[in-house]
């Protein structure tokens, strides 16, 4: 099993689910439960730059009480270690449940990441369909490689990575529920789905992508089917059913149950949910200026641009959705409870770099793509209208700023034996400090795929070393040499935290595991989790993510907290792509201000390393 059965609708999986991956289980070790004393010590260290001394001392006393021999901490630690012995992964399923499936926030902006790719060189619907045909064929080719075990084993720092997420890319969907959602995976049922869903002008179509003999449709066949879909989807007055999936999860869960009471609606929804993936054929992104086009394009993929644009062309619960615009814009959107960035990056690399040999289309007539119909009564009509209002409010509240920093890329930090990711993380804290005159709790995402069933861990910043560097940075009494030394120490401290997290010794999943273990054992939540320091330290004002890809792509998602930012970056050799988001409703935050400050900060750090005078 890929994910715990307790909360996931994955009992449909056949026992041979990972038959093609015989080496993965044996070569990837189980995720360790970090030593309690180590985690608590690192937790206190993470609080040092954030808390005044008297508050830190109060928290130290709480941690000391929690960690005394034979005390509550030891008891909960024992429970986690017992769980680790009897489950595939002691935290992944609990974390997915807590972080995603129990969250009631809308999926667009708050949860689903989008990846925007460089605009294709076309600006008409004919080229849109040609490119979409190539895209579908490449994705099907990638799926065939998964099915036949041809995806090469991935490694990080010489260690093999868990590959279990790959089969979940296809025929998976999040299912809304009143109290928590679930994940359904249909890819290994007795009759695996053989269709994708194509949506244009808010109208959904079932497109079979395999011939009757089981062979994949060729690019030419796919193209002719997309032409048929276009000819069937001229009307633009259709109800945007996909907008319902953008709602608050409780609201959508109730609307979902109303929708499925009707047999026709149930059949149409099931075909969307079971499809291999979705393809959204979007109308052009509204052009403002070349400077703002990258930001508008990323926002378009993230949420569809609003109810008067392409937001009705999405089914946000679907694990994998490709977006292809009539103006050459394209990218993808994925559901984060089911899948993560690295497999998506591998898929994108395949799409862009692996060109399958073009095949001649067999001379057999293809069935007409099936249009999916819905019976929309007064209640469902009201649900759609409410969802449209709420989504437009959310979209108007999100500020998206995407830019390409061209002065230097990851080669510069490497030249000075610095980790590019750690370099950028220190730069982010410095830029934030310049704008807000404080350092803030920030979380970067580290993969746990070195362990079986591993998902992610947070790397926390700032560190005390980062704070010391920031305070010295604009101080004229501190020499350049001293500043450079403090900068190195800040970068090295972050690199050390990264190493701990990658080796399964981060603190956040462990702390969460202890808290959830107490709840599972029927205890009251331990005091260290009720402490104001814990609330402050997990109010992530900077949500960050490095998405290293071999493409000029940029990831985009919304902030975790109303007064925060989300910053994604993709460092290339001589440039770095950034996306910054913030909420307009917060007067303190401003994505454009932070973007300008970050550019200046990176230039100043380059000057620190390579003085021009």
mmCIF file of C-alpha atoms in Angstrom, residues 261-562:
data_model
loop_
_atom_site.group_PDB
_atom_site.id
_atom_site.type_symbol
_atom_site.label_atom_id
_atom_site.label_comp_id
_atom_site.label_asym_id
_atom_site.label_seq_id
_atom_site.Cartn_x
_atom_site.Cartn_y
_atom_site.Cartn_z
ATOM 1 C CA UNK A 261 -28.364 11.957 -5.504
ATOM 2 C CA UNK A 262 -29.054 12.193 -9.231
ATOM 3 C CA UNK A 263 -27.986 9.144 -11.264
ATOM 4 C CA UNK A 264 -26.751 11.150 -14.290
ATOM 5 C CA UNK A 265 -24.721 13.503 -12.095
ATOM 6 C CA UNK A 266 -23.224 10.578 -10.206
ATOM 7 C CA UNK A 267 -22.107 8.929 -13.454
ATOM 8 C CA UNK A 268 -20.543 12.169 -14.766
ATOM 9 C CA UNK A 269 -18.717 12.886 -11.485
ATOM 10 C CA UNK A 270 -17.395 9.313 -11.323
ATOM 11 C CA UNK A 271 -16.001 9.568 -14.855
ATOM 12 C CA UNK A 272 -14.110 12.749 -13.886
ATOM 13 C CA UNK A 273 -12.822 11.167 -10.670
ATOM 14 C CA UNK A 274 -11.697 7.903 -12.260
ATOM 15 C CA UNK A 275 -10.034 9.425 -15.340
ATOM 16 C CA UNK A 276 -6.270 9.039 -15.712
ATOM 17 C CA UNK A 277 -5.873 12.824 -15.542
ATOM 18 C CA UNK A 278 -7.619 15.978 -16.733
ATOM 19 C CA UNK A 279 -6.772 18.301 -19.603
ATOM 20 C CA UNK A 280 -8.063 21.871 -19.380
ATOM 21 C CA UNK A 281 -8.282 23.683 -22.728
ATOM 22 C CA UNK A 282 -8.260 27.313 -21.614
ATOM 23 C CA UNK A 283 -9.143 30.521 -23.392
ATOM 24 C CA UNK A 284 -6.281 33.076 -23.557
ATOM 25 C CA UNK A 285 -4.830 34.699 -20.429
ATOM 26 C CA UNK A 286 -5.803 38.372 -20.369
ATOM 27 C CA UNK A 287 -2.736 40.356 -21.469
ATOM 28 C CA UNK A 288 -1.797 43.415 -19.439
ATOM 29 C CA UNK A 289 1.913 43.932 -20.048
ATOM 30 C CA UNK A 290 4.841 41.667 -20.824
ATOM 31 C CA UNK A 291 6.226 42.402 -17.371
ATOM 32 C CA UNK A 292 3.094 41.126 -15.618
ATOM 33 C CA UNK A 293 2.316 38.281 -18.035
ATOM 34 C CA UNK A 294 4.365 35.682 -16.104
ATOM 35 C CA UNK A 295 2.460 36.509 -12.904
ATOM 36 C CA UNK A 296 -0.919 36.427 -14.659
ATOM 37 C CA UNK A 297 -0.042 33.118 -16.344
ATOM 38 C CA UNK A 298 0.958 31.463 -13.046
ATOM 39 C CA UNK A 299 -2.232 32.734 -11.382
ATOM 40 C CA UNK A 300 -4.277 31.414 -14.314
ATOM 41 C CA UNK A 301 -2.917 27.900 -13.809
ATOM 42 C CA UNK A 302 -3.263 28.141 -10.017
ATOM 43 C CA UNK A 303 -6.953 29.090 -9.907
ATOM 44 C CA UNK A 304 -8.215 29.629 -13.463
ATOM 45 C CA UNK A 305 -8.348 33.431 -13.302
ATOM 46 C CA UNK A 306 -11.902 33.743 -11.958
ATOM 47 C CA UNK A 307 -15.432 32.839 -12.896
ATOM 48 C CA UNK A 308 -15.358 35.080 -15.995
ATOM 49 C CA UNK A 309 -12.155 33.410 -17.145
ATOM 50 C CA UNK A 310 -11.150 29.721 -16.878
ATOM 51 C CA UNK A 311 -11.916 28.704 -13.274
ATOM 52 C CA UNK A 312 -14.868 26.625 -14.503
ATOM 53 C CA UNK A 313 -12.371 24.529 -16.504
ATOM 54 C CA UNK A 314 -10.970 22.876 -13.367
ATOM 55 C CA UNK A 315 -11.860 19.972 -11.105
ATOM 56 C CA UNK A 316 -9.648 20.924 -8.169
ATOM 57 C CA UNK A 317 -10.027 17.536 -6.436
ATOM 58 C CA UNK A 318 -8.325 15.753 -9.358
ATOM 59 C CA UNK A 319 -4.757 14.636 -8.636
ATOM 60 C CA UNK A 320 -3.320 15.740 -11.971
ATOM 61 C CA UNK A 321 -4.637 18.488 -14.269
ATOM 62 C CA UNK A 322 -2.791 19.842 -17.300
ATOM 63 C CA UNK A 323 -3.669 23.328 -18.490
ATOM 64 C CA UNK A 324 -3.103 24.317 -22.128
ATOM 65 C CA UNK A 325 -4.102 27.843 -23.132
ATOM 66 C CA UNK A 326 -5.027 29.120 -26.573
ATOM 67 C CA UNK A 327 -2.278 31.757 -26.205
ATOM 68 C CA UNK A 328 0.592 29.287 -25.625
ATOM 69 C CA UNK A 329 0.358 29.373 -21.837
ATOM 70 C CA UNK A 330 0.565 25.973 -20.191
ATOM 71 C CA UNK A 331 1.325 24.181 -16.966
ATOM 72 C CA UNK A 332 -0.194 21.798 -14.483
ATOM 73 C CA UNK A 333 -1.982 21.726 -11.173
ATOM 74 C CA UNK A 334 -1.827 18.866 -8.683
ATOM 75 C CA UNK A 335 -3.602 17.810 -5.511
ATOM 76 C CA UNK A 336 -1.025 17.810 -2.725
ATOM 77 C CA UNK A 337 -2.501 15.187 -0.372
ATOM 78 C CA UNK A 338 -1.907 12.518 -3.015
ATOM 79 C CA UNK A 339 1.286 13.512 -4.756
ATOM 80 C CA UNK A 340 4.352 15.719 -4.387
ATOM 81 C CA UNK A 341 6.682 17.910 -6.421
ATOM 82 C CA UNK A 342 9.580 15.536 -7.269
ATOM 83 C CA UNK A 343 7.509 12.935 -9.224
ATOM 84 C CA UNK A 344 5.797 15.847 -10.991
ATOM 85 C CA UNK A 345 9.217 17.282 -11.930
ATOM 86 C CA UNK A 346 10.240 13.872 -13.346
ATOM 87 C CA UNK A 347 7.003 13.713 -15.351
ATOM 88 C CA UNK A 348 7.590 17.218 -16.739
ATOM 89 C CA UNK A 349 11.156 16.333 -17.700
ATOM 90 C CA UNK A 350 9.798 13.335 -19.626
ATOM 91 C CA UNK A 351 7.190 15.491 -21.395
ATOM 92 C CA UNK A 352 9.785 18.053 -22.449
ATOM 93 C CA UNK A 353 12.755 15.855 -23.286
ATOM 94 C CA UNK A 354 11.589 12.351 -24.248
ATOM 95 C CA UNK A 355 10.183 12.327 -27.742
ATOM 96 C CA UNK A 356 8.442 9.039 -28.470
ATOM 97 C CA UNK A 357 8.600 7.836 -32.061
ATOM 98 C CA UNK A 358 5.525 9.049 -33.944
ATOM 99 C CA UNK A 359 3.275 6.136 -34.802
ATOM 100 C CA UNK A 360 0.928 5.808 -37.731
ATOM 101 C CA UNK A 361 -2.673 5.865 -36.686
ATOM 102 C CA UNK A 362 -4.521 2.606 -37.311
ATOM 103 C CA UNK A 363 -7.298 2.931 -39.862
ATOM 104 C CA UNK A 364 -10.143 2.257 -37.474
ATOM 105 C CA UNK A 365 -12.965 4.646 -36.635
ATOM 106 C CA UNK A 366 -12.819 6.096 -33.133
ATOM 107 C CA UNK A 367 -15.878 6.437 -30.920
ATOM 108 C CA UNK A 368 -17.111 9.982 -30.400
ATOM 109 C CA UNK A 369 -15.784 11.494 -27.132
ATOM 110 C CA UNK A 370 -18.574 11.336 -24.587
ATOM 111 C CA UNK A 371 -19.913 14.633 -23.319
ATOM 112 C CA UNK A 372 -20.707 14.536 -19.598
ATOM 113 C CA UNK A 373 -24.080 15.972 -18.675
ATOM 114 C CA UNK A 374 -25.458 17.210 -15.355
ATOM 115 C CA UNK A 375 -28.972 17.707 -14.062
ATOM 116 C CA UNK A 376 -28.865 21.049 -12.307
ATOM 117 C CA UNK A 377 -31.765 21.715 -9.961
ATOM 118 C CA UNK A 378 -32.409 24.867 -7.958
ATOM 119 C CA UNK A 379 -30.239 23.736 -5.024
ATOM 120 C CA UNK A 380 -27.231 22.905 -7.200
ATOM 121 C CA UNK A 381 -27.665 26.174 -9.122
ATOM 122 C CA UNK A 382 -27.531 28.004 -5.774
ATOM 123 C CA UNK A 383 -24.407 26.020 -4.768
ATOM 124 C CA UNK A 384 -22.687 27.053 -8.012
ATOM 125 C CA UNK A 385 -23.581 30.747 -7.588
ATOM 126 C CA UNK A 386 -22.241 30.762 -4.029
ATOM 127 C CA UNK A 387 -19.046 28.967 -5.128
ATOM 128 C CA UNK A 388 -18.534 31.539 -7.911
ATOM 129 C CA UNK A 389 -18.811 34.426 -5.445
ATOM 130 C CA UNK A 390 -16.447 32.831 -2.939
ATOM 131 C CA UNK A 391 -13.829 31.878 -5.527
ATOM 132 C CA UNK A 392 -13.778 35.367 -7.029
ATOM 133 C CA UNK A 393 -13.296 36.843 -3.549
ATOM 134 C CA UNK A 394 -10.386 34.441 -2.924
ATOM 135 C CA UNK A 395 -8.795 35.140 -6.330
ATOM 136 C CA UNK A 396 -9.113 38.921 -5.936
ATOM 137 C CA UNK A 397 -7.478 38.649 -2.528
ATOM 138 C CA UNK A 398 -4.380 36.833 -3.840
ATOM 139 C CA UNK A 399 -1.443 38.852 -5.141
ATOM 140 C CA UNK A 400 0.902 36.827 -7.365
ATOM 141 C CA UNK A 401 4.335 38.146 -8.345
ATOM 142 C CA UNK A 402 6.490 35.972 -10.627
ATOM 143 C CA UNK A 403 9.910 37.095 -11.807
ATOM 144 C CA UNK A 404 13.141 35.750 -13.243
ATOM 145 C CA UNK A 405 16.211 36.939 -11.326
ATOM 146 C CA UNK A 406 18.870 37.064 -14.040
ATOM 147 C CA UNK A 407 21.944 38.467 -12.236
ATOM 148 C CA UNK A 408 23.153 35.025 -11.123
ATOM 149 C CA UNK A 409 21.973 31.494 -10.392
ATOM 150 C CA UNK A 410 23.086 28.518 -8.355
ATOM 151 C CA UNK A 411 26.597 28.571 -9.845
ATOM 152 C CA UNK A 412 27.505 31.614 -7.711
ATOM 153 C CA UNK A 413 26.922 30.017 -4.268
ATOM 154 C CA UNK A 414 28.531 26.793 -5.505
ATOM 155 C CA UNK A 415 31.653 28.741 -6.495
ATOM 156 C CA UNK A 416 32.014 29.745 -2.834
ATOM 157 C CA UNK A 417 31.203 26.235 -1.505
ATOM 158 C CA UNK A 418 27.769 27.270 -0.297
ATOM 159 C CA UNK A 419 24.520 25.359 -0.701
ATOM 160 C CA UNK A 420 22.383 27.316 -3.241
ATOM 161 C CA UNK A 421 19.211 26.500 -1.284
ATOM 162 C CA UNK A 422 20.721 27.652 2.029
ATOM 163 C CA UNK A 423 22.042 30.809 0.309
ATOM 164 C CA UNK A 424 18.527 31.655 -0.948
ATOM 165 C CA UNK A 425 16.916 30.867 2.424
ATOM 166 C CA UNK A 426 19.221 33.308 4.243
ATOM 167 C CA UNK A 427 18.489 35.881 1.509
ATOM 168 C CA UNK A 428 14.733 35.411 2.062
ATOM 169 C CA UNK A 429 15.062 36.043 5.802
ATOM 170 C CA UNK A 430 17.202 39.136 5.166
ATOM 171 C CA UNK A 431 14.710 40.506 2.616
ATOM 172 C CA UNK A 432 11.802 39.828 4.982
ATOM 173 C CA UNK A 433 13.638 41.639 7.787
ATOM 174 C CA UNK A 434 14.247 44.666 5.560
ATOM 175 C CA UNK A 435 10.517 44.915 4.800
ATOM 176 C CA UNK A 436 9.097 44.016 8.238
ATOM 177 C CA UNK A 437 11.925 44.803 10.676
ATOM 178 C CA UNK A 438 11.727 41.346 12.254
ATOM 179 C CA UNK A 439 12.652 37.770 11.485
ATOM 180 C CA UNK A 440 9.762 35.353 11.202
ATOM 181 C CA UNK A 441 8.968 31.630 11.437
ATOM 182 C CA UNK A 442 9.605 30.084 8.037
ATOM 183 C CA UNK A 443 9.250 26.539 6.733
ATOM 184 C CA UNK A 444 11.065 25.069 3.772
ATOM 185 C CA UNK A 445 10.112 21.644 2.468
ATOM 186 C CA UNK A 446 12.528 18.695 2.642
ATOM 187 C CA UNK A 447 11.762 15.351 1.044
ATOM 188 C CA UNK A 448 11.584 12.228 3.217
ATOM 189 C CA UNK A 449 11.642 9.873 0.226
ATOM 190 C CA UNK A 450 14.881 8.296 1.445
ATOM 191 C CA UNK A 451 12.490 6.338 3.701
ATOM 192 C CA UNK A 452 9.719 3.935 2.816
ATOM 193 C CA UNK A 453 6.439 5.797 2.499
ATOM 194 C CA UNK A 454 8.207 9.057 3.401
ATOM 195 C CA UNK A 455 6.584 12.335 2.439
ATOM 196 C CA UNK A 456 7.998 15.673 3.634
ATOM 197 C CA UNK A 457 9.536 17.447 6.613
ATOM 198 C CA UNK A 458 9.940 21.136 7.377
ATOM 199 C CA UNK A 459 13.304 22.824 7.630
ATOM 200 C CA UNK A 460 12.826 25.718 10.014
ATOM 201 C CA UNK A 461 14.374 29.120 9.806
ATOM 202 C CA UNK A 462 15.584 31.564 10.991
ATOM 203 C CA UNK A 463 18.543 30.320 13.026
ATOM 204 C CA UNK A 464 20.455 32.312 15.629
ATOM 205 C CA UNK A 465 23.293 32.545 13.091
ATOM 206 C CA UNK A 466 20.899 34.060 10.522
ATOM 207 C CA UNK A 467 19.703 36.639 13.043
ATOM 208 C CA UNK A 468 23.292 37.609 13.916
ATOM 209 C CA UNK A 469 24.099 38.065 10.222
ATOM 210 C CA UNK A 470 20.941 40.123 9.587
ATOM 211 C CA UNK A 471 21.640 42.453 12.527
ATOM 212 C CA UNK A 472 25.215 42.980 11.312
ATOM 213 C CA UNK A 473 24.352 43.382 7.622
ATOM 214 C CA UNK A 474 23.527 47.111 7.622
ATOM 215 C CA UNK A 475 25.808 47.980 10.543
ATOM 216 C CA UNK A 476 28.612 50.206 9.183
ATOM 217 C CA UNK A 477 30.806 49.393 12.195
ATOM 218 C CA UNK A 478 31.022 45.718 11.125
ATOM 219 C CA UNK A 479 33.715 44.991 8.546
ATOM 220 C CA UNK A 480 32.987 43.298 5.229
ATOM 221 C CA UNK A 481 35.141 40.335 6.309
ATOM 222 C CA UNK A 482 33.127 39.926 9.519
ATOM 223 C CA UNK A 483 29.846 40.153 7.601
ATOM 224 C CA UNK A 484 31.069 37.578 5.121
ATOM 225 C CA UNK A 485 32.023 35.238 7.958
ATOM 226 C CA UNK A 486 28.587 35.686 9.588
ATOM 227 C CA UNK A 487 26.940 35.033 6.218
ATOM 228 C CA UNK A 488 28.898 31.802 5.806
ATOM 229 C CA UNK A 489 27.924 30.722 9.323
ATOM 230 C CA UNK A 490 24.233 31.439 8.600
ATOM 231 C CA UNK A 491 24.346 29.463 5.337
ATOM 232 C CA UNK A 492 26.224 26.570 7.007
ATOM 233 C CA UNK A 493 23.751 26.476 9.925
ATOM 234 C CA UNK A 494 20.847 26.151 7.490
ATOM 235 C CA UNK A 495 22.690 23.443 5.554
ATOM 236 C CA UNK A 496 23.160 21.501 8.819
ATOM 237 C CA UNK A 497 19.399 21.748 9.514
ATOM 238 C CA UNK A 498 18.734 20.515 5.970
ATOM 239 C CA UNK A 499 20.989 17.489 6.523
ATOM 240 C CA UNK A 500 19.151 16.651 9.757
ATOM 241 C CA UNK A 501 15.752 16.889 8.038
ATOM 242 C CA UNK A 502 16.792 14.812 4.999
ATOM 243 C CA UNK A 503 18.096 12.087 7.328
ATOM 244 C CA UNK A 504 14.782 11.852 9.182
ATOM 245 C CA UNK A 505 15.823 13.991 12.161
ATOM 246 C CA UNK A 506 13.752 17.121 11.569
ATOM 247 C CA UNK A 507 11.640 18.384 14.452
ATOM 248 C CA UNK A 508 8.215 19.290 13.058
ATOM 249 C CA UNK A 509 6.866 15.885 12.057
ATOM 250 C CA UNK A 510 8.183 14.444 15.339
ATOM 251 C CA UNK A 511 6.465 17.158 17.417
ATOM 252 C CA UNK A 512 3.253 16.642 15.448
ATOM 253 C CA UNK A 513 3.548 12.878 15.959
ATOM 254 C CA UNK A 514 3.874 13.336 19.742
ATOM 255 C CA UNK A 515 0.837 15.619 19.817
ATOM 256 C CA UNK A 516 -1.301 13.252 17.716
ATOM 257 C CA UNK A 517 -0.121 10.276 19.780
ATOM 258 C CA UNK A 518 -1.447 11.993 22.914
ATOM 259 C CA UNK A 519 -4.810 12.555 21.215
ATOM 260 C CA UNK A 520 -4.934 8.926 20.029
ATOM 261 C CA UNK A 521 -4.204 7.688 23.547
ATOM 262 C CA UNK A 522 -7.056 9.790 24.915
ATOM 263 C CA UNK A 523 -4.841 12.213 26.832
ATOM 264 C CA UNK A 524 -5.206 15.955 27.046
ATOM 265 C CA UNK A 525 -2.861 17.793 24.675
ATOM 266 C CA UNK A 526 0.537 18.262 26.400
ATOM 267 C CA UNK A 527 1.259 21.766 27.710
ATOM 268 C CA UNK A 528 4.196 22.388 25.362
ATOM 269 C CA UNK A 529 1.728 22.358 22.450
ATOM 270 C CA UNK A 530 -0.619 24.793 24.235
ATOM 271 C CA UNK A 531 2.253 27.182 24.925
ATOM 272 C CA UNK A 532 2.147 30.544 23.098
ATOM 273 C CA UNK A 533 5.694 29.828 21.878
ATOM 274 C CA UNK A 534 4.493 26.763 19.939
ATOM 275 C CA UNK A 535 1.690 28.798 18.353
ATOM 276 C CA UNK A 536 4.116 31.557 17.390
ATOM 277 C CA UNK A 537 6.735 29.157 16.034
ATOM 278 C CA UNK A 538 4.210 27.373 13.792
ATOM 279 C CA UNK A 539 2.579 30.557 12.466
ATOM 280 C CA UNK A 540 4.499 30.231 9.215
ATOM 281 C CA UNK A 541 4.791 33.750 7.830
ATOM 282 C CA UNK A 542 7.138 32.433 5.148
ATOM 283 C CA UNK A 543 6.084 29.256 3.359
ATOM 284 C CA UNK A 544 8.888 28.391 0.973
ATOM 285 C CA UNK A 545 9.705 25.656 -1.479
ATOM 286 C CA UNK A 546 12.610 24.960 -3.783
ATOM 287 C CA UNK A 547 11.482 23.141 -6.893
ATOM 288 C CA UNK A 548 14.697 22.194 -8.649
ATOM 289 C CA UNK A 549 13.771 21.245 -12.192
ATOM 290 C CA UNK A 550 15.679 21.111 -15.457
ATOM 291 C CA UNK A 551 13.055 23.396 -16.963
ATOM 292 C CA UNK A 552 12.422 27.126 -16.679
ATOM 293 C CA UNK A 553 9.303 26.397 -14.664
ATOM 294 C CA UNK A 554 8.021 28.076 -11.541
ATOM 295 C CA UNK A 555 5.748 26.665 -8.845
ATOM 296 C CA UNK A 556 3.100 28.794 -7.220
ATOM 297 C CA UNK A 557 0.809 28.431 -4.187
ATOM 298 C CA UNK A 558 -0.774 30.661 -1.556
ATOM 299 C CA UNK A 559 0.498 31.618 1.922
ATOM 300 C CA UNK A 560 -0.228 29.364 4.898
ATOM 301 C CA UNK A 561 -1.390 32.252 7.116
ATOM 302 C CA UNK A 562 -3.341 35.467 6.337
#
